[in-house]
Short mmCIF file of C-alpha atoms and ligand atoms in Angstrom, two decimals:
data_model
loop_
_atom_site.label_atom_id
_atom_site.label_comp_id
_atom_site.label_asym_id
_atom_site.label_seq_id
_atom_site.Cartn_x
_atom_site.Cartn_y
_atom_site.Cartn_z
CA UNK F 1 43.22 75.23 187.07
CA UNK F 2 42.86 77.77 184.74
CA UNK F 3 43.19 76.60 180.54
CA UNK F 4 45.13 77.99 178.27
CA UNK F 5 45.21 78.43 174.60
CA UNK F 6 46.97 79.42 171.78
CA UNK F 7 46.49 80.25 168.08
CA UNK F 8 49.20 79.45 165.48
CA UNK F 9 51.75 77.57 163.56
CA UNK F 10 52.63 73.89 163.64
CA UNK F 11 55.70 73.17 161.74
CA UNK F 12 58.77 70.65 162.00
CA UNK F 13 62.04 71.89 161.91
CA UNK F 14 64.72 70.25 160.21
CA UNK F 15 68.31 71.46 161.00
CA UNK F 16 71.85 71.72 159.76
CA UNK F 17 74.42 69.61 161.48
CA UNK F 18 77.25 71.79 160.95
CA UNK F 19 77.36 75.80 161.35
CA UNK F 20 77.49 77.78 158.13
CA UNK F 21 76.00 80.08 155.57
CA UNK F 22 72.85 79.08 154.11
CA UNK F 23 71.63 75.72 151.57
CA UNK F 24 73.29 75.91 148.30
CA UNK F 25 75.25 72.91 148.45
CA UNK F 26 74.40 69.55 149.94
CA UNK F 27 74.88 69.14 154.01
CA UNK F 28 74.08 67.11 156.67
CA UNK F 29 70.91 67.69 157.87
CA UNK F 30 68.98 66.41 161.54
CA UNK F 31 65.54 66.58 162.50
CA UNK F 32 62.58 66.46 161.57
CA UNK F 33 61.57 68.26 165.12
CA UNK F 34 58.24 68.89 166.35
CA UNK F 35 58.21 72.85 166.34
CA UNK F 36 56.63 76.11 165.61
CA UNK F 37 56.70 78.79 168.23
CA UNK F 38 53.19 78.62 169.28
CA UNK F 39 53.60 74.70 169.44
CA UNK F 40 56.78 75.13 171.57
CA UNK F 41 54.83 77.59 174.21
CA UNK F 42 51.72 74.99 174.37
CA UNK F 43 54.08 71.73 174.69
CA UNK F 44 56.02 73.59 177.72
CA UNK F 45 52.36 74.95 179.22
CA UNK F 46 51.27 71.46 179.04
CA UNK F 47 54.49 69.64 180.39
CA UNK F 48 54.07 71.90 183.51
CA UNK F 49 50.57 70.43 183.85
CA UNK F 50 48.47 73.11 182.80
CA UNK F 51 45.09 72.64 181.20
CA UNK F 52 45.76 73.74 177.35
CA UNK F 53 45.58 73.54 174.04
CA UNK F 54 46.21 74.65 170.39
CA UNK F 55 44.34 76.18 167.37
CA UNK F 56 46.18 75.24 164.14
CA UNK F 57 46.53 72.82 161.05
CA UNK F 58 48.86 69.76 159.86
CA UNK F 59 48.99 68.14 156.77
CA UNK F 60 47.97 64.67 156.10
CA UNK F 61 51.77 63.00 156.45
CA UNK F 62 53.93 61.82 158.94
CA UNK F 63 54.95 65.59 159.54
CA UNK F 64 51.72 66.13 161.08
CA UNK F 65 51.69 62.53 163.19
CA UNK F 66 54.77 63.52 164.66
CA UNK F 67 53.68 67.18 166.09
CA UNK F 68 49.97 65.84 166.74
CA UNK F 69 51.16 62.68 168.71
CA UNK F 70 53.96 64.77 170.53
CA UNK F 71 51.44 67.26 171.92
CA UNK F 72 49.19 64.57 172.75
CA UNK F 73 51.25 62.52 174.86
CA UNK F 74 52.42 65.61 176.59
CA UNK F 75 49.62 66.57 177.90
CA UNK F 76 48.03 69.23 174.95
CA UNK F 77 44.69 69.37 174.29
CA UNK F 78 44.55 68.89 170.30
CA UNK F 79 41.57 68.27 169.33
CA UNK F 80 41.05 71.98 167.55
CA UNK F 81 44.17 70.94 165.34
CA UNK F 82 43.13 70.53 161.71
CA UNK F 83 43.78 67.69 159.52
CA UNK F 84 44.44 69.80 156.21
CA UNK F 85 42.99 67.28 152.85
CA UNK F 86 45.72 68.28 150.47
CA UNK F 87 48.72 70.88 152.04
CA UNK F 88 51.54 69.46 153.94
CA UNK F 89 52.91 70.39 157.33
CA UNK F 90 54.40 73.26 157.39
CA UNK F 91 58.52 73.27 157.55
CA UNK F 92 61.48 74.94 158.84
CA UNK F 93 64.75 75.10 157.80
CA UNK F 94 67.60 76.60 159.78
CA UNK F 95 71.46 76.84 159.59
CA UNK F 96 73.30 78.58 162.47
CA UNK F 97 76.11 80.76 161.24
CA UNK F 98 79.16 80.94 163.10
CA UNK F 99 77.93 84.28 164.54
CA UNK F 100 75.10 82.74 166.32
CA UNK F 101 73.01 84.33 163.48
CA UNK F 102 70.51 82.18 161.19
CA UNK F 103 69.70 81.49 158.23
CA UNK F 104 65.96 80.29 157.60
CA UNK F 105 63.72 78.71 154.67
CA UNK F 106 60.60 78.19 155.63
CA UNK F 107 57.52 76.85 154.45
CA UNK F 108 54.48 77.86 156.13
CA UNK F 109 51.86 80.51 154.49
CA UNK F 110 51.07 77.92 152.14
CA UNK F 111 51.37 74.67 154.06
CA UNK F 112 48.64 73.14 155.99
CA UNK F 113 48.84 76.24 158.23
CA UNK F 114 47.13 78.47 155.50
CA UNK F 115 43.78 76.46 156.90
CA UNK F 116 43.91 77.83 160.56
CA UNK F 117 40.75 79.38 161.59
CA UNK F 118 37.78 79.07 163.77
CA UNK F 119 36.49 75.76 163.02
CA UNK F 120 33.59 74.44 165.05
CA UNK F 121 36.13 72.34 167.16
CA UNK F 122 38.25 75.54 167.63
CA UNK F 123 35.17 77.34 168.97
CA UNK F 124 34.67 74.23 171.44
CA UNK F 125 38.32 75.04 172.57
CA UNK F 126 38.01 78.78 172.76
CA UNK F 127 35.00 77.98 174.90
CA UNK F 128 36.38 76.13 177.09
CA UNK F 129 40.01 78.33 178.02
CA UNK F 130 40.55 81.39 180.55
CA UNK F 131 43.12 82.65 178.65
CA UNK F 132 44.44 83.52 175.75
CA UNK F 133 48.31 83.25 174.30
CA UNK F 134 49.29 85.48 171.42
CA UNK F 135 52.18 84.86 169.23
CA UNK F 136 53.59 87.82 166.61
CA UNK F 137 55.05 85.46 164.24
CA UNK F 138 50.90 83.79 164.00
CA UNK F 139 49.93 86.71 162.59
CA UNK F 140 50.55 85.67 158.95
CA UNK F 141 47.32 85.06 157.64
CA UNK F 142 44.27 86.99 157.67
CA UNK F 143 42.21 83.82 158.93
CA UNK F 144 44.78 83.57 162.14
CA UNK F 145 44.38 87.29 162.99
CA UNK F 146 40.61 87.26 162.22
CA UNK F 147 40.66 83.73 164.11
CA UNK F 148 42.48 85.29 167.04
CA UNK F 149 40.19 88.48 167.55
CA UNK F 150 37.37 86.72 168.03
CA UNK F 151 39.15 84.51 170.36
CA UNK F 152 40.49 87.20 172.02
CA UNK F 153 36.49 88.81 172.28
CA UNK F 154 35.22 85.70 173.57
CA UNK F 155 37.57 85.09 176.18
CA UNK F 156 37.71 88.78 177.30
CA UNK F 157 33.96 88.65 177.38
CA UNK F 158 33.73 86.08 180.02
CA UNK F 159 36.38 87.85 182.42
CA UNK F 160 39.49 85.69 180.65
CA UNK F 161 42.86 87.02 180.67
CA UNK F 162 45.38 87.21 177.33
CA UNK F 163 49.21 87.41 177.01
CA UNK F 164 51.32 88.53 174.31
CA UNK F 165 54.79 87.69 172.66
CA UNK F 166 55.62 90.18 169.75
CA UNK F 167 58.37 87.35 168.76
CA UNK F 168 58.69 89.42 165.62
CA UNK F 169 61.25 88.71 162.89
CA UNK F 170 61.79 92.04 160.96
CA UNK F 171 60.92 91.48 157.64
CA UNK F 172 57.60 90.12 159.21
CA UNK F 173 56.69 93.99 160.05
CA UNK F 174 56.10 94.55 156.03
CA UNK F 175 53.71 92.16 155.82
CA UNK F 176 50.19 93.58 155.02
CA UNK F 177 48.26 94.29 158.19
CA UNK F 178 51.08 93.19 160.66
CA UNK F 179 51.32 96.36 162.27
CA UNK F 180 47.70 96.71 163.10
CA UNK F 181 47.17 92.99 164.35
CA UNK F 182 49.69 93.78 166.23
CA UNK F 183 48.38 96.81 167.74
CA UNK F 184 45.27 94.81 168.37
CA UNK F 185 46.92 91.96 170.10
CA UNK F 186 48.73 95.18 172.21
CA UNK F 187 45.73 96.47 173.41
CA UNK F 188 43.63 93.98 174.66
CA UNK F 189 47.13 92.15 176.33
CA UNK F 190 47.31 91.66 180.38
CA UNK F 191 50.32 90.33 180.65
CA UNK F 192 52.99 91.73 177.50
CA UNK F 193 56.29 89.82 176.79
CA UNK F 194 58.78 90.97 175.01
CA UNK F 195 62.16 90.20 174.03
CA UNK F 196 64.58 92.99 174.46
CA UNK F 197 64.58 96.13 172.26
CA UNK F 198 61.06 94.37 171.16
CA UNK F 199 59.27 96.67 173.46
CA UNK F 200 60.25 100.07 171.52
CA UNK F 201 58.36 98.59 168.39
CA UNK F 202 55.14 99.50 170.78
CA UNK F 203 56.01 102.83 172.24
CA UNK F 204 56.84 106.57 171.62
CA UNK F 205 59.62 106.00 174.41
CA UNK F 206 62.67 105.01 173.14
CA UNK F 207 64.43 104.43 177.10
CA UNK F 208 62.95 101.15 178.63
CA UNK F 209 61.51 102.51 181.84
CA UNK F 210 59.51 105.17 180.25
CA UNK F 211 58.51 102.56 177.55
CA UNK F 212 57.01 99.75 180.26
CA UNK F 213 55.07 103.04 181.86
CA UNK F 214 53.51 103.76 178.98
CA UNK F 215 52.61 100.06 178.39
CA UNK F 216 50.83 100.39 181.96
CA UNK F 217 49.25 103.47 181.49
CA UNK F 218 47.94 101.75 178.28
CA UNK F 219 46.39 99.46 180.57
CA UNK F 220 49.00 96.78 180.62
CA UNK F 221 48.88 95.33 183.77
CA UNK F 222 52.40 93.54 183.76
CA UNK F 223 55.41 93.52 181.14
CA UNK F 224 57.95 90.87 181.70
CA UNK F 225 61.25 91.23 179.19
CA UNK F 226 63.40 88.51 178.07
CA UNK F 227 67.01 89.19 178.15
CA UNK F 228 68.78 86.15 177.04
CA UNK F 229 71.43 85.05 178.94
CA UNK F 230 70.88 88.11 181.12
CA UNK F 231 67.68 86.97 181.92
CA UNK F 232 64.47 88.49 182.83
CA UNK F 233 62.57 91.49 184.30
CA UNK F 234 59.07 91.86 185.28
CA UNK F 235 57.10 95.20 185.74
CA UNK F 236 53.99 96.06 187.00
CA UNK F 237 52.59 99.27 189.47
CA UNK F 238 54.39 98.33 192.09
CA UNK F 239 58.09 98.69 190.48
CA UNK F 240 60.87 96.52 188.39
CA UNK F 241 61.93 92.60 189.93
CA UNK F 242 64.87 91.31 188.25
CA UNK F 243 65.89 88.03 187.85
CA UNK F 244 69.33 86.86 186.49
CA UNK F 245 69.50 83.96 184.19
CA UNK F 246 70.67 80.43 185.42
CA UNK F 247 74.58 79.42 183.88
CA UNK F 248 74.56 77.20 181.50
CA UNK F 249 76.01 76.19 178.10
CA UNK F 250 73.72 77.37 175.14
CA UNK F 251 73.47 74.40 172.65
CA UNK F 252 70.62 76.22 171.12
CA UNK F 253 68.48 79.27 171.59
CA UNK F 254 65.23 78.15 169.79
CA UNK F 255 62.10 78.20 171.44
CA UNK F 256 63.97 79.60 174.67
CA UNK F 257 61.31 82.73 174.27
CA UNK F 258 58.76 79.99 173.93
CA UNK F 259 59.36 78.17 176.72
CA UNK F 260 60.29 80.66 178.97
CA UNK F 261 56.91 82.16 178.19
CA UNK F 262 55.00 79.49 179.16
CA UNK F 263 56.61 78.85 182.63
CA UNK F 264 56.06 82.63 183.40
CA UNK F 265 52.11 82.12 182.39
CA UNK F 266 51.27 79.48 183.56
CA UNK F 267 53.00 80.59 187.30
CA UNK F 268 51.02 83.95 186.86
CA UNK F 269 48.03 82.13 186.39
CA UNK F 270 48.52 79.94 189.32
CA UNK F 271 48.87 83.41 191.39
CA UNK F 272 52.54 82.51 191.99
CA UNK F 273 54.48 86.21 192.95
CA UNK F 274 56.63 87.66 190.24
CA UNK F 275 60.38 86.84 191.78
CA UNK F 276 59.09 83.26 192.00
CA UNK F 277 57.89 83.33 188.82
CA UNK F 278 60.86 85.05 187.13
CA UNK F 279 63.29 82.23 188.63
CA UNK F 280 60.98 79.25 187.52
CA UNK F 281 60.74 80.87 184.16
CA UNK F 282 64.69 81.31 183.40
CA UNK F 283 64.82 78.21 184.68
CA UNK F 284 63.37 76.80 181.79
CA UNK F 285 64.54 78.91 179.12
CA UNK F 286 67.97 77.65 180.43
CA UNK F 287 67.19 74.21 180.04
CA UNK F 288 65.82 75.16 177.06
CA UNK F 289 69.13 76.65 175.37
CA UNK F 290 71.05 73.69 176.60
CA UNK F 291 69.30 70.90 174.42
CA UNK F 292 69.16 70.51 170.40
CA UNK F 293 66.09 71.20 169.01
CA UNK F 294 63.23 73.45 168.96
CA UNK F 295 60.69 71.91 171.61
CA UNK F 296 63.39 69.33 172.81
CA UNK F 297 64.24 71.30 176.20
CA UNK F 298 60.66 71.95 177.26
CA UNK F 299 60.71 70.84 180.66
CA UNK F 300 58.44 69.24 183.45
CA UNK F 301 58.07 70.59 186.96
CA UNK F 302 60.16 67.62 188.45
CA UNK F 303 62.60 68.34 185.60
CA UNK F 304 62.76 72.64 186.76
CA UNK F 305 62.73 71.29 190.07
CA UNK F 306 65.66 68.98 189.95
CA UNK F 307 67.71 72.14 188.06
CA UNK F 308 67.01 74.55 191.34
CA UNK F 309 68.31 71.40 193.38
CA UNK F 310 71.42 71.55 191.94
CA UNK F 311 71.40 75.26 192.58
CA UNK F 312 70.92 75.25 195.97
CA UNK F 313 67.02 76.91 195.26
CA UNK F 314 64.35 75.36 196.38
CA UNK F 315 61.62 74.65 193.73
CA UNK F 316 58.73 75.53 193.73
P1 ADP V 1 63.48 85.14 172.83
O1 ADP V 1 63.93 83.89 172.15
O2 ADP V 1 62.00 85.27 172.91
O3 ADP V 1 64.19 86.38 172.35
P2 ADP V 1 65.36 85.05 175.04
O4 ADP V 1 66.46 84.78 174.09
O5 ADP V 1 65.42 86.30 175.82
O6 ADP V 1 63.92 84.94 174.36
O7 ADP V 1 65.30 83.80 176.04
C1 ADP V 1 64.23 83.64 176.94
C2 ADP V 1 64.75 83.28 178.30
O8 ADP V 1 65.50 82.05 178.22
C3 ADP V 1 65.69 84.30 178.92
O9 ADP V 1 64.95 85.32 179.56
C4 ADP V 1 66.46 83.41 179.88
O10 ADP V 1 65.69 83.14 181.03
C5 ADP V 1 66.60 82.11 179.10
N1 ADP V 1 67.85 82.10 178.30
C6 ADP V 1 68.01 82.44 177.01
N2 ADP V 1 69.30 82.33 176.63
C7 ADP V 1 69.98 81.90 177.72
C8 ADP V 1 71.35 81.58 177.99
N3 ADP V 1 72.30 81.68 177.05
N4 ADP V 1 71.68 81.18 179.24
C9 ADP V 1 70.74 81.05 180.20
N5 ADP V 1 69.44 81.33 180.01
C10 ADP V 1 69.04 81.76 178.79
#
């Protein structure tokens, strides 16, 4: 089977009980979660029993034990995560607003994270995977992007494959350099995944269909978009397969991109065809949505399986 590996941030997310606008008074607080969006993508990959594994950092407190041992027992390769000496985990604070909207503080450029890089056990990783999973909201170090070219070289070198989520907040896209590690990550992508109106932050088009041709006459070879609760639509030379998303009650949208991403990989990488793919991948973003917690809805295949049961589809 083939491996796959990401580059990125390892945080834990701690959470407001209640809905509301930001932190300035005292509130009741839950977590701390094992998260981070690459995190989320390589838990899910590995839950599904693919070969992979992660290039990042911890700090040196329980913060770090809890995401390092979580990964672990799931199945994660994590031996190219960093112990950082002195920096703590990184952290994530969020408070859903009554409009569905968030509010974020977050603590990551200078946590443990600022220490991600090609290490000598990251280059035993990066040796060792066929493909390569790109995250947007990594690219917030010069170390990351740096470490993630050469990752990207390497694996492209030996006939590897890489994927790419934009997962781009907006006031990420000021950031020095974003735009043209981004543009980098674009043009060596196979398989590109965005969210939505995501894709137009790529193209000269501004109507979807001309924007996912001009992705594949870039070279793209598929584009699969995320549309929430509308689900999901791959793309490639042969045409447009849509897939509606499952029903369910959304308890909470993070890491649904993250998840969802890593069923659709890992099924493209097993050769699995796109409609078959599509369903196994809203699958678990649904049962993503429908559980508190950033990386608490990842599923397993028995657990995606069981959900098409219900549904009268047969799994996999
Ligand atoms: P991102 O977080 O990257 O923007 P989406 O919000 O589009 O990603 O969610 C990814 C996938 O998760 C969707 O394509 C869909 O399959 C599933 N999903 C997300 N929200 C819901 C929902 N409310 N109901 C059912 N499925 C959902």
């Amino acid at each position: 089977m083939k491996k796959i590996i990401t580059i990125g941030e390892i945080v834990v997310e701690i959470m407001a009980v209640e809905t509301g606008n930001g932190f300035l008074s005292a509130i009741s607080l839950i977590g701390p979660f094992a998260s981070g969006a690459p995190a989320i993508f390589i838990d899910q990959a590995a839950k599904l029993g693919q070969p992979c594994g992660i290039v990042s950092a911890v700090g040196n407190d329980d913060f770090g034990v809890l995401n390092v041992e979580r990964l672990r027992n799931d199945g994660a390769d994590v031996s190219a995560i960093a112990v950082h000496p002195t920096a703590a985990t990184g952290s994530a604070f969020v408070r859903y607003r009554q409009d569905g909207n968030r509010d974020f503080i977050f603590n990551i450029k200078h946590s443990a994270c600022s220490a991600i890089g090609l290490t000598p056990q990251a280059e035993a990783l990066v040796e060792t995977a066929d493909h390569l999973h790109i995250m947007g909201s990594a690219l917030f170090s010069d170390g990351i992007v740096a470490a993630i070219h050469e990752a990207t070289r390497r694996i492209k070198a030996k006939g590897g494959t890489i994927s790419f989520d934009p997962n781009i907040r907006k006031e990420m896209l000021e950031l020095p350099g974003m735009r043209e590690a981004l543009g980098h990550a674009l043009e060596n992508t196979d398989l590109f995944m965005p969210s939505g109106a995501e894709i137009f932050l790529f193209t000269q088009a501004t109507e979807e269909k001309a924007a996912v041709a001009e992705l594949l006459a870039r070279g793209i070879k598929a584009v699969v978009i995320k549309r929430g609760a509308e689900g999901a639509s791959y793309f490639d030379a042969s045409g447009e397969t849509i897939a509606p998303a499952f029903k369910v009650e959304e308890v909470d949208p993070t890491g649904a991109g993250d998840s969802f991403g890593a069923a659709f990989v890992t099924c493209w990488l097993r050769g699995m065809a796109a409609d078959k793919a599509l369903v196994i991948a809203n699958a678990t973003g649904a049962r993503a949505v429908g559980v508190k917690g950033p990386m608490e809805g990842t599923s397993s295949m028995a657990e995606i399986e069981a959900f098409l049961a219900a549904r009268n589809l047969s799994g996999v």
